[in-house]
């Protein structure tokens, strides 16, 4: 962390190449590509530590979205993963579009099959790290004549012909770039397709099961640090002749947030352990990300209030934590959407389909699914 103190205007993705941090990028990659094969449990603890200092440090450790490449049953992405492990490459992920965010099925970016490859056309937006990355993992709908479009993922170099980026201005999480990616007749070879045609949903589910767990850990760490800071303030800030920590409403509310953050962390440990045991608890990870971030936001907002005017002063650091957490509430699946996934796992497909304005499917799964949570 001394490196960060020497770099006041730090950019976490750029800092990955710093010699003092050289081993961090490959922590959660396989040894065959130069990684250290840390499991999800160890990574979650490290992400939580990053969050304690600054949510934006989540981009400093591990392979980030490049881990999705390792889910494909092939070694042809190993050179890119090796470069990621050496901090010589970085993968951004491009899913969201002007007319499709939460609804992956609505993606309009088209992948048109051509001789030995595909031509990509479309616009992605709200994409993080558009300037720092060397590659984009682009989700697009493969369009074959007389077939339903099938969502697939492609690895596209940032300098591919027809690919252009356009900056947008985020409210928080601003140490890295953010914006739109335009794909105009961008040709990629078949080898750029990650997994088979139509495997986009499966890759998405598996990758975000892990990534949402890490993001939850970051959020928990950030809010725990805010509560620690507030505990110090409750002891040192005197009003009407005594410390504000004597007020029972502050003690009670602090206990509430400590408990919610602790419960979220225990769930994070459970989800990470399942991932380490090669189980993909998709609904648990959705529940974790939604509840951890909502608890972190609530705790941080409360901390700002306890600090009074000082909480509104940027020098206290709480408003930055709050703004960054608001970004995490939306990125990688909004809390609403993740809660709808939990309800889906509990209630079964029929009510979920109805909520999605789709023809209801058979709801046989309801009972067995609901017991899974208890
Ligand atoms: C800081 C930040 C970083 C991001 N980074 C990336 C990135 O790197 N790559 C990328 O592809 N995208 C990225 N995004 C985009 C993000 O993933 C989307 O914004 C998010 O998935 C929501 O999509 P949307 O904006 O289209 O909202 P919409 O899908 O239009 O949703 C609008 C509102 O409706 C609610 N809603 C939608 N569906 C349901 C439902 N089924 N049940 C209940 N409520 C629902 C949502 O919760 C939301 O409040 C980022 C966003 C932010 C804020």
Short mmCIF file of N, CA and C in Angstrom, two decimals, residues 32-33 69-70 72-82 118 153-155 189-197:
data_model
loop_
_atom_site.label_atom_id
_atom_site.label_comp_id
_atom_site.label_asym_id
_atom_site.label_seq_id
_atom_site.Cartn_x
_atom_site.Cartn_y
_atom_site.Cartn_z
N UNK A 32 -0.61 -22.70 -14.69
CA UNK A 32 -0.13 -22.91 -16.07
C UNK A 32 -0.04 -21.59 -16.86
N UNK A 33 -0.77 -20.57 -16.42
CA UNK A 33 -0.64 -19.26 -17.10
C UNK A 33 0.11 -18.26 -16.22
N UNK A 69 -12.37 -15.99 -19.45
CA UNK A 69 -11.70 -16.74 -20.52
C UNK A 69 -11.34 -18.15 -20.06
N UNK A 70 -11.04 -18.27 -18.77
CA UNK A 70 -10.62 -19.58 -18.24
C UNK A 70 -11.80 -20.54 -18.14
N UNK A 72 -13.81 -21.21 -20.60
CA UNK A 72 -13.98 -21.90 -21.89
C UNK A 72 -13.14 -23.18 -21.88
N UNK A 73 -13.69 -24.23 -22.46
CA UNK A 73 -12.97 -25.53 -22.46
C UNK A 73 -11.92 -25.55 -23.57
N UNK A 74 -10.95 -24.68 -23.47
CA UNK A 74 -9.90 -24.58 -24.47
C UNK A 74 -8.70 -23.90 -23.83
N UNK A 75 -7.53 -24.14 -24.42
CA UNK A 75 -6.33 -23.44 -23.93
C UNK A 75 -5.94 -22.29 -24.86
N UNK A 76 -6.79 -21.99 -25.84
CA UNK A 76 -6.31 -21.00 -26.81
C UNK A 76 -6.28 -19.58 -26.25
N UNK A 77 -6.92 -19.38 -25.11
CA UNK A 77 -6.84 -18.03 -24.51
C UNK A 77 -5.70 -17.93 -23.49
N UNK A 78 -4.93 -19.03 -23.35
CA UNK A 78 -3.84 -19.02 -22.37
C UNK A 78 -2.83 -17.88 -22.60
N UNK A 79 -2.45 -17.58 -23.86
CA UNK A 79 -1.50 -16.46 -24.04
C UNK A 79 -2.04 -15.14 -23.47
N UNK A 80 -3.34 -14.90 -23.65
CA UNK A 80 -3.93 -13.66 -23.11
C UNK A 80 -3.94 -13.72 -21.58
N UNK A 81 -4.32 -14.90 -21.05
CA UNK A 81 -4.34 -15.02 -19.58
C UNK A 81 -2.93 -14.87 -19.00
N UNK A 82 -1.92 -15.40 -19.70
CA UNK A 82 -0.53 -15.23 -19.24
C UNK A 82 -0.16 -13.75 -19.23
N UNK A 118 -16.79 -13.84 -37.54
CA UNK A 118 -18.03 -13.10 -37.28
C UNK A 118 -17.78 -11.61 -37.52
N UNK A 153 -20.12 -14.97 -26.38
CA UNK A 153 -19.11 -13.99 -25.94
C UNK A 153 -17.89 -14.08 -26.87
N UNK A 154 -17.27 -12.92 -27.11
CA UNK A 154 -16.12 -12.84 -28.02
C UNK A 154 -15.01 -12.02 -27.37
N UNK A 155 -13.79 -12.44 -27.62
CA UNK A 155 -12.65 -11.66 -27.15
C UNK A 155 -12.21 -10.75 -28.29
N UNK A 189 -12.08 -13.52 -35.74
CA UNK A 189 -12.03 -14.91 -36.19
C UNK A 189 -12.89 -15.82 -35.30
N UNK A 190 -13.19 -17.01 -35.78
CA UNK A 190 -13.97 -17.96 -34.96
C UNK A 190 -13.26 -18.20 -33.63
N UNK A 191 -11.91 -18.21 -33.66
CA UNK A 191 -11.14 -18.48 -32.44
C UNK A 191 -11.36 -17.42 -31.36
N UNK A 192 -11.96 -16.30 -31.72
CA UNK A 192 -12.23 -15.25 -30.72
C UNK A 192 -13.48 -15.56 -29.90
N UNK A 193 -14.27 -16.54 -30.37
CA UNK A 193 -15.50 -16.87 -29.64
C UNK A 193 -15.13 -17.64 -28.38
N UNK A 194 -15.66 -17.21 -27.25
CA UNK A 194 -15.36 -17.85 -25.96
C UNK A 194 -16.46 -18.88 -25.72
N UNK A 195 -16.09 -20.15 -25.72
CA UNK A 195 -17.11 -21.20 -25.60
C UNK A 195 -17.86 -21.36 -26.91
N UNK A 196 -18.90 -22.16 -26.86
CA UNK A 196 -19.65 -22.43 -28.08
C UNK A 196 -20.66 -21.32 -28.37
N UNK A 197 -21.24 -21.39 -29.57
CA UNK A 197 -22.31 -20.44 -29.90
C UNK A 197 -23.48 -20.66 -28.94
#
